[in-house]
XYZ file of C-alpha atoms in Angstrom:
480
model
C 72.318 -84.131 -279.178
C 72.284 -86.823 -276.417
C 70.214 -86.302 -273.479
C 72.943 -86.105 -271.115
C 74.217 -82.807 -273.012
C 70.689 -81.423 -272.835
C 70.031 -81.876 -269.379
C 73.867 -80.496 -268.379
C 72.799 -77.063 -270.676
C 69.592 -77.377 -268.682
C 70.526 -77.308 -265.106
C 73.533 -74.445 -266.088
C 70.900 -72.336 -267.354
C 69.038 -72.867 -263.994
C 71.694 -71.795 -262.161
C 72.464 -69.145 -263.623
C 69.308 -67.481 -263.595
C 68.950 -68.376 -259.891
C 72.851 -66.608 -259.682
C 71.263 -64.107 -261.322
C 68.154 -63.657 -259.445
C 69.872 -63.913 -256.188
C 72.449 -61.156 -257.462
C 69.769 -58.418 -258.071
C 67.314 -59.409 -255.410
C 70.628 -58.521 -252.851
C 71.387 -55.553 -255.535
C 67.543 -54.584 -255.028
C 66.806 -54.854 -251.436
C 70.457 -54.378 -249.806
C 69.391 -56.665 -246.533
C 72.186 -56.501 -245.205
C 74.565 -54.264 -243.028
C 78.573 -53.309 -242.948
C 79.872 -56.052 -240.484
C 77.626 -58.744 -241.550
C 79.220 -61.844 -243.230
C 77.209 -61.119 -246.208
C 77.442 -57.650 -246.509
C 80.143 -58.009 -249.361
C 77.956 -60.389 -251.335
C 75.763 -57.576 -251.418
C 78.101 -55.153 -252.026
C 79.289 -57.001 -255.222
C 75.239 -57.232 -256.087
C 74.913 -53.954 -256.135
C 78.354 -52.964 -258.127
C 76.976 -55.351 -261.151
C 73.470 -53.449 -260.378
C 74.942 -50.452 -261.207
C 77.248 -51.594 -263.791
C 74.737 -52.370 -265.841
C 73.053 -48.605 -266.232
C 74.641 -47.366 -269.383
C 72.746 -43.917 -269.490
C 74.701 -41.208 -267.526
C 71.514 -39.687 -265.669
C 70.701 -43.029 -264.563
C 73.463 -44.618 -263.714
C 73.886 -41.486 -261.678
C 70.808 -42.617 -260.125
C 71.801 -45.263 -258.828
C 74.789 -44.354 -257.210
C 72.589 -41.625 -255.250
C 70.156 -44.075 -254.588
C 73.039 -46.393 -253.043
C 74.640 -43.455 -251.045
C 71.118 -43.146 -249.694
C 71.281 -46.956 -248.302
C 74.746 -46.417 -247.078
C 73.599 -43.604 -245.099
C 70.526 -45.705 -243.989
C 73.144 -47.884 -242.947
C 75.077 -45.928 -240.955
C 72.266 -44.466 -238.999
C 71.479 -48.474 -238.290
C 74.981 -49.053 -237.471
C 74.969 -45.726 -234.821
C 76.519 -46.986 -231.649
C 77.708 -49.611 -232.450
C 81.611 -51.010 -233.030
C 80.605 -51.302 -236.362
C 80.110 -47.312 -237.236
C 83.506 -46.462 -238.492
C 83.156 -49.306 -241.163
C 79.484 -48.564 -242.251
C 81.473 -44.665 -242.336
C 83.908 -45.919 -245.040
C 80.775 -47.572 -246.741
C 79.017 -44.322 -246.738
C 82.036 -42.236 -247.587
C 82.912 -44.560 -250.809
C 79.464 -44.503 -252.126
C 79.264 -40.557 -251.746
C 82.582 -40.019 -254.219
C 81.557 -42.331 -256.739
C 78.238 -40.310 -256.552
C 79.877 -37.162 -256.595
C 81.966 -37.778 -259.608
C 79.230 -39.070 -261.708
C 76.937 -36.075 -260.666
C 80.239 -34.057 -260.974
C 80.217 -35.378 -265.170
C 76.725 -35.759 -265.880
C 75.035 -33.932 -268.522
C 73.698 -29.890 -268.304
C 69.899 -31.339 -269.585
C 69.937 -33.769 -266.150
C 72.410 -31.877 -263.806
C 70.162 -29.558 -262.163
C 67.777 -32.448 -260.788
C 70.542 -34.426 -259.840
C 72.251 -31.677 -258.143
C 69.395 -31.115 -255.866
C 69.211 -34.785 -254.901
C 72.728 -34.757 -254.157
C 72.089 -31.699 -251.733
C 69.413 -33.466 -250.025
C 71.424 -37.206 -249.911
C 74.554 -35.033 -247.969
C 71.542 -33.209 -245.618
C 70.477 -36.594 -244.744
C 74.339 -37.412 -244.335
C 74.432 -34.914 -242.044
C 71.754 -35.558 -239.786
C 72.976 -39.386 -239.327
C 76.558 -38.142 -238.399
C 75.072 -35.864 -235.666
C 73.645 -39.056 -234.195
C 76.669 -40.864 -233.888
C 78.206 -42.332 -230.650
C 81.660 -44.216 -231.040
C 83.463 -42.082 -233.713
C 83.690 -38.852 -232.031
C 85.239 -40.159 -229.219
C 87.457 -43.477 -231.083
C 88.528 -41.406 -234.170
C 87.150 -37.492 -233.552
C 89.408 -36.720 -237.167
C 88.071 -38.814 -238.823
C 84.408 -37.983 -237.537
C 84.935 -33.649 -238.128
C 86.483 -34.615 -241.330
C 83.751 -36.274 -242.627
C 81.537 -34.057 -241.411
C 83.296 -31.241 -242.860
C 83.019 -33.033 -246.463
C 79.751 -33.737 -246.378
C 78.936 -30.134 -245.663
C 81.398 -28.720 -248.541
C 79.157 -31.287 -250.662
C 76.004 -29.935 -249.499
C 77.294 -26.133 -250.077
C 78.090 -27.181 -253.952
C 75.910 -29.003 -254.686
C 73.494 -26.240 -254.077
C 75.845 -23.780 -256.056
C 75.047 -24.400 -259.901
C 78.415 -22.614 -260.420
C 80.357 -25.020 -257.804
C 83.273 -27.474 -259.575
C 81.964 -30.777 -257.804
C 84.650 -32.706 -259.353
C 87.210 -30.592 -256.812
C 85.460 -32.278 -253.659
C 85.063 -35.997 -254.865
C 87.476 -38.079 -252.786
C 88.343 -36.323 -250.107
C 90.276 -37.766 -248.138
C 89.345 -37.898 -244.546
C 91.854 -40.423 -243.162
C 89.334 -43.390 -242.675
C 91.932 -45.945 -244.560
C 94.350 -45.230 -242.068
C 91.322 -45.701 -239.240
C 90.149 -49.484 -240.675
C 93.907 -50.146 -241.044
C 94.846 -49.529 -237.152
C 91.784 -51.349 -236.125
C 92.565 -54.414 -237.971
C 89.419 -54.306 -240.452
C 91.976 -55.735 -243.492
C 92.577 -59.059 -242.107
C 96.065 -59.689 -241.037
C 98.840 -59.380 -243.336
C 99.475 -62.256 -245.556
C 100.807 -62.690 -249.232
C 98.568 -62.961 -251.960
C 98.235 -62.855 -255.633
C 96.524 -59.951 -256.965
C 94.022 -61.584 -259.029
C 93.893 -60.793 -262.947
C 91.813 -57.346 -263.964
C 91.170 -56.521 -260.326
C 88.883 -53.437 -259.981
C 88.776 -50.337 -257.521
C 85.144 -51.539 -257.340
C 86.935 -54.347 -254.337
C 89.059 -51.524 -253.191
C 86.120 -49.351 -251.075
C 88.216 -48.929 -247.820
C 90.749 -47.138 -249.694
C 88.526 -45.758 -252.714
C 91.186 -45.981 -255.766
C 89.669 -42.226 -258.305
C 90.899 -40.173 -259.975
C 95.271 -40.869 -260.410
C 94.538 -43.569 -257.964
C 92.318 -45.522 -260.383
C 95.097 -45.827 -262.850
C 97.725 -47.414 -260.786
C 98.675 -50.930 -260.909
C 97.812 -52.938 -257.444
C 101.430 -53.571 -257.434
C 102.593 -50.281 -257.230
C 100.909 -50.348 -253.548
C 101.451 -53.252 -252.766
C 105.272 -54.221 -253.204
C 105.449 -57.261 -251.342
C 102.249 -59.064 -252.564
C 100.329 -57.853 -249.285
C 97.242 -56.191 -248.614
C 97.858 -55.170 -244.919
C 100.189 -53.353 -243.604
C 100.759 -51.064 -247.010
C 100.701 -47.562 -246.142
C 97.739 -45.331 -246.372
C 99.241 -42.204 -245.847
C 100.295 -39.481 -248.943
C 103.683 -39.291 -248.045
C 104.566 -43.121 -247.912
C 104.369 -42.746 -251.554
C 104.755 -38.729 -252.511
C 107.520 -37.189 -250.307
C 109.421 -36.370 -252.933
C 107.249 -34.837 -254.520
C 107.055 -32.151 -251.449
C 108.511 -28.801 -252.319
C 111.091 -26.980 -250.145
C 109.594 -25.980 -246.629
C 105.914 -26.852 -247.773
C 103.261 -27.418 -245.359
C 104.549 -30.459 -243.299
C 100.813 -31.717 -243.047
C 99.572 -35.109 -244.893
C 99.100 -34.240 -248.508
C 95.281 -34.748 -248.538
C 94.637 -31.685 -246.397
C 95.452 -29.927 -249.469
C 95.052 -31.717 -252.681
C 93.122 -34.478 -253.744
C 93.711 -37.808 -255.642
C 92.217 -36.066 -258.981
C 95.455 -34.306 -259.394
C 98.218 -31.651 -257.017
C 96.346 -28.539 -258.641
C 94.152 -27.112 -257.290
C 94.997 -27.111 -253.941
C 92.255 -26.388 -251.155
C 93.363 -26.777 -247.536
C 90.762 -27.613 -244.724
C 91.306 -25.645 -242.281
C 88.998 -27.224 -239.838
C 90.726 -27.642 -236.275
C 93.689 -25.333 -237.832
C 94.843 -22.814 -234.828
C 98.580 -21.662 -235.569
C 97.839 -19.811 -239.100
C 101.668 -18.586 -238.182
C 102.767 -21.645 -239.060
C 102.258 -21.689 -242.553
C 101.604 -18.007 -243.350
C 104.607 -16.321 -241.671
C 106.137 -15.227 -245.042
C 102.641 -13.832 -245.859
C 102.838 -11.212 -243.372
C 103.466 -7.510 -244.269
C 106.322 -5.283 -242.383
C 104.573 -4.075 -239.032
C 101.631 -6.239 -238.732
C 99.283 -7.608 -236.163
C 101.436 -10.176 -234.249
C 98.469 -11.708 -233.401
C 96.543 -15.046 -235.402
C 95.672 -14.702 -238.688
C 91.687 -15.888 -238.113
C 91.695 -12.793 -235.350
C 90.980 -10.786 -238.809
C 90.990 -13.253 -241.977
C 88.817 -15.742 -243.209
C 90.498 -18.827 -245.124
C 88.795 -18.692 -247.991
C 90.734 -15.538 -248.660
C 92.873 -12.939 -246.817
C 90.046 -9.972 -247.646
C 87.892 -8.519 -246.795
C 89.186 -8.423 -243.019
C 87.101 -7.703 -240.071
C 88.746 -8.121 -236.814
C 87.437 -9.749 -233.780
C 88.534 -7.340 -230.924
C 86.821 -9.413 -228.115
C 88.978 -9.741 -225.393
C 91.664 -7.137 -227.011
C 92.031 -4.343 -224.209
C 95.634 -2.724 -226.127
C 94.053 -0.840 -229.192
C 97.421 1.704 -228.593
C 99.391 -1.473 -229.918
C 97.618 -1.606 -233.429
C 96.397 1.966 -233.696
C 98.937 4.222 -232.786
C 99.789 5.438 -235.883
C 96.423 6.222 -236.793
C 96.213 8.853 -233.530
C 96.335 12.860 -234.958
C 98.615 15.363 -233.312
C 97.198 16.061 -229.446
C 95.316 13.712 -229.232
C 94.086 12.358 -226.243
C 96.435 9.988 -224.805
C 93.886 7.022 -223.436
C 92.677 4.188 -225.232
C 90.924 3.976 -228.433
C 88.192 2.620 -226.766
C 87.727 5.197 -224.468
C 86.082 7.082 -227.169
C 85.567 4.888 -230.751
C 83.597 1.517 -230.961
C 85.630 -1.223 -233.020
C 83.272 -0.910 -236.294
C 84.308 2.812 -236.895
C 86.606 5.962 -236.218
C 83.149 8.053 -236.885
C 80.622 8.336 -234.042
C 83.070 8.967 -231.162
C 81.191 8.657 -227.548
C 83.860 9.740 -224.285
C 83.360 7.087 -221.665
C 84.420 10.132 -218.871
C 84.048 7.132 -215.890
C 86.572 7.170 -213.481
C 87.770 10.670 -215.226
C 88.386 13.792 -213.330
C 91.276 15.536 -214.926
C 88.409 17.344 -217.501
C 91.290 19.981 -218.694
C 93.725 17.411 -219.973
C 91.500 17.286 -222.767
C 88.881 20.737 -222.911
C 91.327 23.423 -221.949
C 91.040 24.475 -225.602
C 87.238 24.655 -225.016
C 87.174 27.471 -222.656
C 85.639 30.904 -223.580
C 88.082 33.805 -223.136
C 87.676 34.643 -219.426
C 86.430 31.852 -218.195
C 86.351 30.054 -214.969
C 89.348 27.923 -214.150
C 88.001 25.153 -212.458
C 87.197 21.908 -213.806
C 84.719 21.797 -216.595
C 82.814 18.681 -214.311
C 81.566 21.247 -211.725
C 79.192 22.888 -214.077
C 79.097 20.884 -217.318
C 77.880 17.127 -218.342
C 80.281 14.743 -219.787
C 77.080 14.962 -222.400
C 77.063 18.763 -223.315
C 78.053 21.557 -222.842
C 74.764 23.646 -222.285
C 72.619 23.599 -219.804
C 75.412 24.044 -217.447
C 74.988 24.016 -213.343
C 77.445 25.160 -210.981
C 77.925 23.574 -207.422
C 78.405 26.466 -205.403
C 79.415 23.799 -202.394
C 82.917 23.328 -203.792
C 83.507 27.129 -203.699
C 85.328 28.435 -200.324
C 84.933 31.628 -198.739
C 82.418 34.405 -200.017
C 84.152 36.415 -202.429
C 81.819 35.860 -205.647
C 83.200 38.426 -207.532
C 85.949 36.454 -209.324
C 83.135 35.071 -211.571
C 80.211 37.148 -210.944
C 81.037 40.838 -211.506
C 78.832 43.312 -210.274
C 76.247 45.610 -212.036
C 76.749 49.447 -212.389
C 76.676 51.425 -209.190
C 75.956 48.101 -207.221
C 76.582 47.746 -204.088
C 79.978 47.118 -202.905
C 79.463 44.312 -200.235
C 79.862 41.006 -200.894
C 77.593 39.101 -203.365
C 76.996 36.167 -200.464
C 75.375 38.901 -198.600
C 72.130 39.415 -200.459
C 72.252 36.218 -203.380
C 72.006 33.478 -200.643
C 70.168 31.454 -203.421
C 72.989 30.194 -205.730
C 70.856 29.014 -208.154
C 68.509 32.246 -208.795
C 69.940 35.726 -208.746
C 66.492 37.355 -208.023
C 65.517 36.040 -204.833
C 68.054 38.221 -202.943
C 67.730 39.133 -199.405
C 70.225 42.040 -198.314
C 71.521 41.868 -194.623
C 71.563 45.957 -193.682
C 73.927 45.046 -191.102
C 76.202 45.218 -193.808
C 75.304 49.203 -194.281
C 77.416 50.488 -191.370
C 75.192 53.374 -190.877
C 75.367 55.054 -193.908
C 72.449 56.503 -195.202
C 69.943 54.573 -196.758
C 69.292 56.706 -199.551
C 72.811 55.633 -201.245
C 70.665 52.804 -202.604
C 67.175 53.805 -202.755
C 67.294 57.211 -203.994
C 64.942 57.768 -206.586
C 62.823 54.848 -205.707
C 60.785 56.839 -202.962
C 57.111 58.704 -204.069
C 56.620 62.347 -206.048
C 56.499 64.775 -202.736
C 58.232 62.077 -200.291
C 59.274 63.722 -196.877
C 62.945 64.485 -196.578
C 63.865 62.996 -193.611
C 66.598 59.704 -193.742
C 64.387 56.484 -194.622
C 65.342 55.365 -191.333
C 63.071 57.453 -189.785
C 59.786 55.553 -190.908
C 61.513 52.800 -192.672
C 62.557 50.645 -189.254
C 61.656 47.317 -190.941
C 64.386 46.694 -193.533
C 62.555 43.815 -195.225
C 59.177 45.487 -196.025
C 58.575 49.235 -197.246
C 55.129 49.182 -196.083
C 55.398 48.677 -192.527
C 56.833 52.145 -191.729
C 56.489 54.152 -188.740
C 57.545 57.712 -188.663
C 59.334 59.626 -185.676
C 57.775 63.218 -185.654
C 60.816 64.490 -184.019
C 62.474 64.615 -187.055
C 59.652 67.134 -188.061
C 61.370 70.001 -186.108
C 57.873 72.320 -185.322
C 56.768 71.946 -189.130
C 53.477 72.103 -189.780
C 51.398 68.837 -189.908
C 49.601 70.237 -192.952
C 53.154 69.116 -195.178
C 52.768 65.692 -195.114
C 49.105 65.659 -194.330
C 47.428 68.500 -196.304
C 44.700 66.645 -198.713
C 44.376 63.446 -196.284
C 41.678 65.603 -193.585
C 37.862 64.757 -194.193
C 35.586 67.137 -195.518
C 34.210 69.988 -193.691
């Protein structure tokens, strides 16, 4: 072999292992960030990186391992114009990581599970610090956000179908595209065996990955082709489907199964009108249902004031003609408490509560709107004297008024009688039998001047009419 042909073999083997070395010291340390000229270099470093891990496990690894550093990335690219491209970085790296968690073996799944959990908490935290995209593209941001939580969820789920949530679309394509991150439009040759591996902004999985570049790209141009579902699949819509874009619902592994993200959704009515059974709630569907399924249903009455215009069927025969919430809290029928504030009608309702002979008046002028017993009655409201009505008298009582002894409405006992009320008659109408064994004949009157006290009696001995002393006073002499 001549020397020339030895030295030629020579210096290609250098450079190739320098190619080489170059390749997986960019694969390796990842220097770079989305934005910087040579952030594709290393891009390409890291897809023959992980191209050449043949074991599932590990190549599944990797891929976690590189969502990590496109994460990192992010954070490093937070408020900056460069965070919505460092997103689509992070969001490509997390489905190819997803699917090849989503396949990998049951011996390995478990562990990489769990680091998939903790990559999308990480996720997480580094979308709560960004800046630009909330305000530049908010979609984009609470759809990403909302993936990388429905991630999180599964992957902590053993039972969860990962493969369902891998390329999600959350309209980032469409974001690069409208800033101008493609380049401007131009026509090129697709070059031979061109991979989705080149194709991050727009990751190409699942029926994607099988398509021809050409059947994007019509006119030989990268920009400027369509990102959106229907550009390609409105005929494929069925008769008054949801007029939404096609990734709400499905995903690019396939139309079935179907799971709509209803974050920022309002007008349920929109779509679920023809769900609605005769005589319902006119109101939202999220007022009572949850969207992963229409039960159970628990309705949120905050702010609802009309429960007559839901519950009026439920109401039994008499029943009080106020609102539901007058008397029932919103969790039960059971455990009924009367709010009676600003009530004073009390027989509307208790007229069927009354003893037999009972007072007519309102129930509130004795009773609590707590209970019945312990029952007080406020005399004040009463006019005139005549007690009687409700208070009838004892056996052989006397006939005046009861105002003219009770004075104390609130104790029977302490009773003071005003004799004027006696007209003369004789006082032993009322007291007879109460005076002592041998008591003189005469009227009380005649000793008994003081009308409030027994005791203090003074006797007038005309009334004795030339009897002798000795009556009243035989036994009371001293001796001898």
């Amino acid at each position: 072999m001549s020397r020339f042909i030895k030295t030629a073999i020579a210096l290609m083997i250098a450079i190739g292992m320098a190619t080489g070395g170059t390749t997986f010291a960019l694969a390796a340390t990842g220097p770079f960030l989305p934005g910087d000229l040579l952030f594709p270099a290393e891009r390409m470093a890291e897809g023959a990186w992980a191209g050449l891990t043949f074991e599932s496990a590990q190549h599944a690894s990797v891929l976690l391992n590189l969502a990590d550093r496109r994460a990192r990335n992010l954070r490093d690219r937070a408020g900056t114009e460069h965070e919505l491209l460092a997103l689509a970085y992070l969001d490509a790296a997390i489905d190819d990581a997803v699917a090849t968690v989503a396949s990998s073996p049951a011996a390995s799944s478990a562990q990489l599970r769990s680091r998939l959990a903790s990559m999308s908490g990480d996720a997480l935290a580094v979308l709560d610090t960004l800046t630009v995209l909330p305000s530049s593209h908010p979609d984009v941001y609470a759809n990403a956000k909302a993936k990388v939580e429905a991630i999180r969820i599964a992957a902590n789920d053993p039972d969860a179908d990962l493969s369902q949530l891998a390329s999600l679309n959350i309209g980032i394509a469409e974001a690069l595209a409208a800033e101008g991150e493609l380049g401007a439009p131009r026509s090129v040759p697709f070059p031979p065996n061109s991979t989705a591996a080149a194709h991050q902004f727009f990751p190409l999985t699942g029926k994607h990955a099988t398509l021809a570049c050409s059947s994007c790209h019509t006119t030989g141009q990268y920009k400027g082709t369509p990102g959106e579902c229907t550009a390609c699949h409105a005929d494929k819509t069925p008769t008054d489907h949801f007029e939404g874009d096609c990734a709400s619902c499905h995903t690019a592994m396939g139309w079935k199964p179907a799971m709509y993200n209803h974050s920022g959704t309002a007008d349920c009515i929109s779509c679920h009108s023809d769900d609605e059974p005769a005589n319902h709630f006119d109101g939202q569907c999220s007022d009572c249902h949850r969207t992963a399924a229409w039960k159970p249903v628990n309705f949120n009455h905050i702010g609802a004031a009309d429960c007559a215009a839901c519950h009026a069927d439920e109401k039994p025969a008499k029943h009080f003609e106020g609102q539901c919430s007058n008397c029932h809290a919103v969790d039960s029928w059971k455990h009924v408490k009367m709010d009676h504030n600003g009530l004073a009608d009390c027989l509307a309702c208790h007229t069927a509560d009354a003893p037999a002979n009972h007072w007519s008046g309102q129930c509130s002028l004795c009773h609590s709107a707590v209970t019945w017993t312990g029952a007080v009655f406020n005399h004040t409201t009463i006019t005139g004297a005549d007690c009687a009505p409700c208070h009838s008298a004892p056996d052989h009582h006397f006939g005046t008024p009861c105002g003219a002894c009770h004075r104390d409405t609130a104790n029977w006992s302490n009773a003071s009688f005003d004799h004027s009320f006696a007209g003369g008659r004789d006082c032993a109408e009322c007291h007879k039998g109460r005076e002592p064994a041998n008591h003189f004949g005469t009227p009380c009157g005649a000793c008994h001047r003081d009308t409030a006290n027994w005791s203090n009696a003074s006797f007038d001995h005309s009334f004795a009419g030339g009897r002798d002393c000795a009556e009243c006073h035989k036994g009371r002499e001293p001796a001898n």
